[in-house]
PDB file of C-alpha atoms in Angstrom:
ATOM      1  CA  MET A  20      -7.929 -24.712 -14.804  1.00 47.00           C
ATOM      2  CA  PHE A  21      -5.532 -21.884 -14.245  1.00 57.00           C
ATOM      3  CA  ASN A  22      -4.927 -19.439 -17.056  1.00 68.00           C
ATOM      4  CA  GLU A  23      -1.936 -17.239 -17.909  1.00 81.00           C
ATOM      5  CA  GLN A  24      -3.072 -14.237 -15.839  1.00 79.00           C
ATOM      6  CA  VAL A  25      -1.276 -13.859 -12.510  1.00 86.00           C
ATOM      7  CA  LYS A  26      -1.850 -10.972 -10.106  1.00 87.00           C
ATOM      8  CA  VAL A  27       0.551 -10.322  -7.262  1.00 90.00           C
ATOM      9  CA  ILE A  28      -0.695  -8.316  -4.281  1.00 86.00           C
ATOM     10  CA  LEU A  29       1.557  -5.657  -2.805  1.00 91.00           C
ATOM     11  CA  TYR A  30       0.709  -3.542   0.233  1.00 89.00           C
ATOM     12  CA  ALA A  31       1.696   0.124   0.427  1.00 92.00           C
ATOM     13  CA  GLN A  32       1.451   3.019   2.838  1.00 92.00           C
ATOM     14  CA  ALA A  33       0.444   5.332  -0.037  1.00 95.00           C
ATOM     15  CA  VAL A  34      -1.006   3.574  -3.089  1.00 96.00           C
ATOM     16  CA  PRO A  35      -0.688   6.521  -5.532  1.00 97.00           C
ATOM     17  CA  ALA A  36       2.999   6.993  -4.596  1.00 97.00           C
ATOM     18  CA  ALA A  37       3.630   3.259  -4.964  1.00 97.00           C
ATOM     19  CA  ALA A  38       1.941   3.263  -8.396  1.00 98.00           C
ATOM     20  CA  GLU A  39       4.103   6.221  -9.420  1.00 97.00           C
ATOM     21  CA  PHE A  40       7.215   4.347  -8.250  1.00 97.00           C
ATOM     22  CA  TRP A  41       6.394   1.376 -10.514  1.00 97.00           C
ATOM     23  CA  GLN A  42       5.612   3.711 -13.416  1.00 97.00           C
ATOM     24  CA  THR A  43       9.047   5.279 -12.927  1.00 96.00           C
ATOM     25  CA  LEU A  44      10.464   1.778 -13.491  1.00 95.00           C
ATOM     26  CA  GLY A  45       8.575   1.545 -16.797  1.00 95.00           C
ATOM     27  CA  PHE A  46       5.423  -0.316 -15.705  1.00 96.00           C
ATOM     28  CA  SER A  47       2.083   0.638 -17.292  1.00 97.00           C
ATOM     29  CA  LEU A  48      -0.773   1.771 -15.081  1.00 97.00           C
ATOM     30  CA  ILE A  49      -3.726  -0.498 -15.877  1.00 95.00           C
ATOM     31  CA  SER A  50      -6.124   1.063 -13.373  1.00 94.00           C
ATOM     32  CA  LEU A  51      -6.275   3.327 -10.347  1.00 95.00           C
ATOM     33  CA  ASP A  52      -9.651   2.855  -8.670  1.00 92.00           C
ATOM     34  CA  GLU A  53     -11.453   3.743  -5.478  1.00 88.00           C
ATOM     35  CA  VAL A  54     -12.761   0.588  -3.749  1.00 81.00           C
ATOM     36  CA  ASP A  55     -14.751   0.974  -0.521  1.00 82.00           C
ATOM     37  CA  GLY A  56     -13.030   4.310   0.182  1.00 87.00           C
ATOM     38  CA  SER A  57      -9.530   3.019  -0.505  1.00 89.00           C
ATOM     39  CA  THR A  58      -7.343   3.440  -3.583  1.00 94.00           C
ATOM     40  CA  VAL A  59      -6.267   0.286  -5.444  1.00 92.00           C
ATOM     41  CA  ALA A  60      -3.754   0.362  -8.309  1.00 96.00           C
ATOM     42  CA  GLU A  61      -3.066  -2.280 -10.914  1.00 93.00           C
ATOM     43  CA  LEU A  62       0.113  -2.188 -13.002  1.00 96.00           C
ATOM     44  CA  ALA A  63       1.977  -4.441 -15.410  1.00 96.00           C
ATOM     45  CA  VAL A  64       5.199  -4.455 -17.397  1.00 94.00           C
ATOM     46  CA  THR A  65       2.993  -3.957 -20.481  1.00 93.00           C
ATOM     47  CA  GLU A  66      -0.768  -3.736 -20.854  1.00 87.00           C
ATOM     48  CA  ASN A  67      -0.749  -7.236 -22.395  1.00 90.00           C
ATOM     49  CA  SER A  68       1.449  -8.789 -19.720  1.00 93.00           C
ATOM     50  CA  GLY A  69       0.223 -11.977 -18.079  1.00 91.00           C
ATOM     51  CA  THR A  70       1.408 -10.801 -14.671  1.00 92.00           C
ATOM     52  CA  HIS A  71      -0.007  -7.751 -12.909  1.00 93.00           C
ATOM     53  CA  LEU A  72       0.845  -6.045  -9.629  1.00 94.00           C
ATOM     54  CA  VAL A  73      -2.197  -5.042  -7.574  1.00 91.00           C
ATOM     55  CA  ILE A  74      -1.385  -2.531  -4.839  1.00 93.00           C
ATOM     56  CA  TYR A  75      -3.662  -2.205  -1.821  1.00 89.00           C
ATOM     57  CA  ASP A  76      -3.540   0.282   1.027  1.00 91.00           C
ATOM     58  CA  ARG A  77      -1.831  -1.446   3.967  1.00 88.00           C
ATOM     59  CA  ALA A  78      -3.875   0.363   6.664  1.00 87.00           C
ATOM     60  CA  PHE A  79      -7.197  -0.311   4.897  1.00 85.00           C
ATOM     61  CA  ILE A  80      -6.457  -4.052   4.654  1.00 80.00           C
ATOM     62  CA  ALA A  81      -5.366  -4.237   8.304  1.00 80.00           C
ATOM     63  CA  GLU A  82      -8.516  -2.426   9.412  1.00 81.00           C
ATOM     64  CA  ASN A  83     -11.026  -4.292   7.248  1.00 75.00           C
ATOM     65  CA  THR A  84      -9.683  -7.823   6.848  1.00 68.00           C
ATOM     66  CA  ALA A  85      -9.099  -9.562  10.161  1.00 61.00           C
ATOM     67  CA  ASP A  86      -7.604 -12.721   8.674  1.00 59.00           C
ATOM     68  CA  ALA A  87      -5.409 -11.169   5.957  1.00 60.00           C
ATOM     69  CA  SER A  88      -1.781 -12.034   6.272  1.00 59.00           C
ATOM     70  CA  GLU A  89       0.845  -9.814   4.766  1.00 62.00           C
ATOM     71  CA  PRO A  90       3.905 -11.793   3.804  1.00 59.00           C
ATOM     72  CA  ALA A  91       6.581  -9.899   1.937  1.00 64.00           C
ATOM     73  CA  PRO A  92       6.435 -10.615  -1.781  1.00 62.00           C
ATOM     74  CA  ALA A  93       9.264 -12.599  -3.301  1.00 62.00           C
ATOM     75  CA  LEU A  94       9.313 -11.725  -6.985  1.00 79.00           C
ATOM     76  CA  ILE A  95      12.031 -12.323  -9.548  1.00 77.00           C
ATOM     77  CA  PHE A  96      11.714 -10.178 -12.650  1.00 88.00           C
ATOM     78  CA  SER A  97      13.425 -11.211 -15.855  1.00 85.00           C
ATOM     79  CA  SER A  98      15.323  -8.921 -18.247  1.00 90.00           C
ATOM     80  CA  ASP A  99      17.080  -9.383 -21.567  1.00 89.00           C
ATOM     81  CA  ASP A 100      19.353  -6.417 -20.684  1.00 93.00           C
ATOM     82  CA  VAL A 101      20.123  -6.649 -16.965  1.00 92.00           C
ATOM     83  CA  LEU A 102      23.083  -4.260 -17.156  1.00 95.00           C
ATOM     84  CA  GLY A 103      21.026  -1.638 -18.996  1.00 95.00           C
ATOM     85  CA  LEU A 104      18.170  -1.960 -16.510  1.00 94.00           C
ATOM     86  CA  TYR A 105      20.590  -1.786 -13.581  1.00 96.00           C
ATOM     87  CA  GLN A 106      22.089   1.429 -14.965  1.00 96.00           C
ATOM     88  CA  SER A 107      18.633   2.884 -15.610  1.00 94.00           C
ATOM     89  CA  LEU A 108      17.463   2.227 -12.036  1.00 94.00           C
ATOM     90  CA  GLN A 109      20.767   3.523 -10.713  1.00 96.00           C
ATOM     91  CA  ALA A 110      20.249   6.792 -12.640  1.00 96.00           C
ATOM     92  CA  LYS A 111      16.787   7.085 -11.034  1.00 95.00           C
ATOM     93  CA  GLU A 112      18.410   6.644  -7.603  1.00 95.00           C
ATOM     94  CA  ILE A 113      16.386   3.506  -6.794  1.00 95.00           C
ATOM     95  CA  PRO A 114      17.896   1.722  -3.751  1.00 94.00           C
ATOM     96  CA  MET A 115      19.639  -1.387  -5.115  1.00 94.00           C
ATOM     97  CA  GLY A 116      22.092  -4.102  -4.274  1.00 93.00           C
ATOM     98  CA  ASP A 117      25.215  -4.865  -6.264  1.00 94.00           C
ATOM     99  CA  LEU A 118      25.099  -6.377  -9.727  1.00 95.00           C
ATOM    100  CA  THR A 119      26.474  -9.908  -9.446  1.00 92.00           C
ATOM    101  CA  LYS A 120      26.913 -12.918 -11.676  1.00 90.00           C
ATOM    102  CA  VAL A 121      25.143 -16.139 -10.670  1.00 82.00           C
ATOM    103  CA  GLY A 122      25.943 -18.928 -13.088  1.00 83.00           C
ATOM    104  CA  ASP A 123      25.383 -17.535 -16.572  1.00 88.00           C
ATOM    105  CA  GLU A 124      23.068 -14.757 -15.416  1.00 87.00           C
ATOM    106  CA  LEU A 125      23.447 -11.259 -14.016  1.00 93.00           C
ATOM    107  CA  VAL A 126      21.411 -10.572 -10.870  1.00 90.00           C
ATOM    108  CA  PHE A 127      20.627  -7.553  -8.685  1.00 92.00           C
ATOM    109  CA  ASN A 128      17.954  -6.544  -6.210  1.00 90.00           C
ATOM    110  CA  PHE A 129      16.040  -3.354  -5.455  1.00 91.00           C
ATOM    111  CA  VAL A 130      13.447  -2.146  -2.965  1.00 90.00           C
ATOM    112  CA  ASP A 131      10.305  -0.092  -3.421  1.00 90.00           C
ATOM    113  CA  LEU A 132       9.042   2.796  -1.285  1.00 91.00           C
ATOM    114  CA  ASP A 133       7.648   0.391   1.335  1.00 87.00           C
ATOM    115  CA  GLY A 134      10.791  -1.709   1.684  1.00 84.00           C
ATOM    116  CA  ASN A 135       9.544  -4.631  -0.409  1.00 84.00           C
ATOM    117  CA  TYR A 136      12.485  -6.542  -1.904  1.00 81.00           C
ATOM    118  CA  PHE A 137      12.637  -7.577  -5.586  1.00 87.00           C
ATOM    119  CA  VAL A 138      15.219  -9.429  -7.714  1.00 85.00           C
ATOM    120  CA  VAL A 139      16.082  -8.972 -11.390  1.00 91.00           C
ATOM    121  CA  SER A 140      17.791 -11.788 -13.272  1.00 87.00           C
ATOM    122  CA  GLY A 141      18.776 -12.339 -16.890  1.00 86.00           C
ATOM    123  CA  LYS A 142      21.478 -11.853 -19.495  1.00 85.00           C
TER     124      LYS A 142
END
């Protein structure tokens, strides 16, 4: 059976810079390890979060895993204060789309250092 832990793989040109980016957004660094000569970072919204981001070096994966595909992640983060989060990311000069209303929720998107696209939705 599946449990509550979910890990989402992201690929980055520079894993330490990508981990720093997510920490700037308020994520907690769970681990930053060396695996087979490549850096791997694991982060989460909180240390007890059921969902973690695991960031692998894009070049290392391409070189060492012939059958690995690299689809762009499609993540939707939730927030109880979308406007506050939007303003916080704006102040940090994170590239973002406009804040819009979809139904009863506020929604916006942002991109990380590697151009991966993420959505935030909530009240």
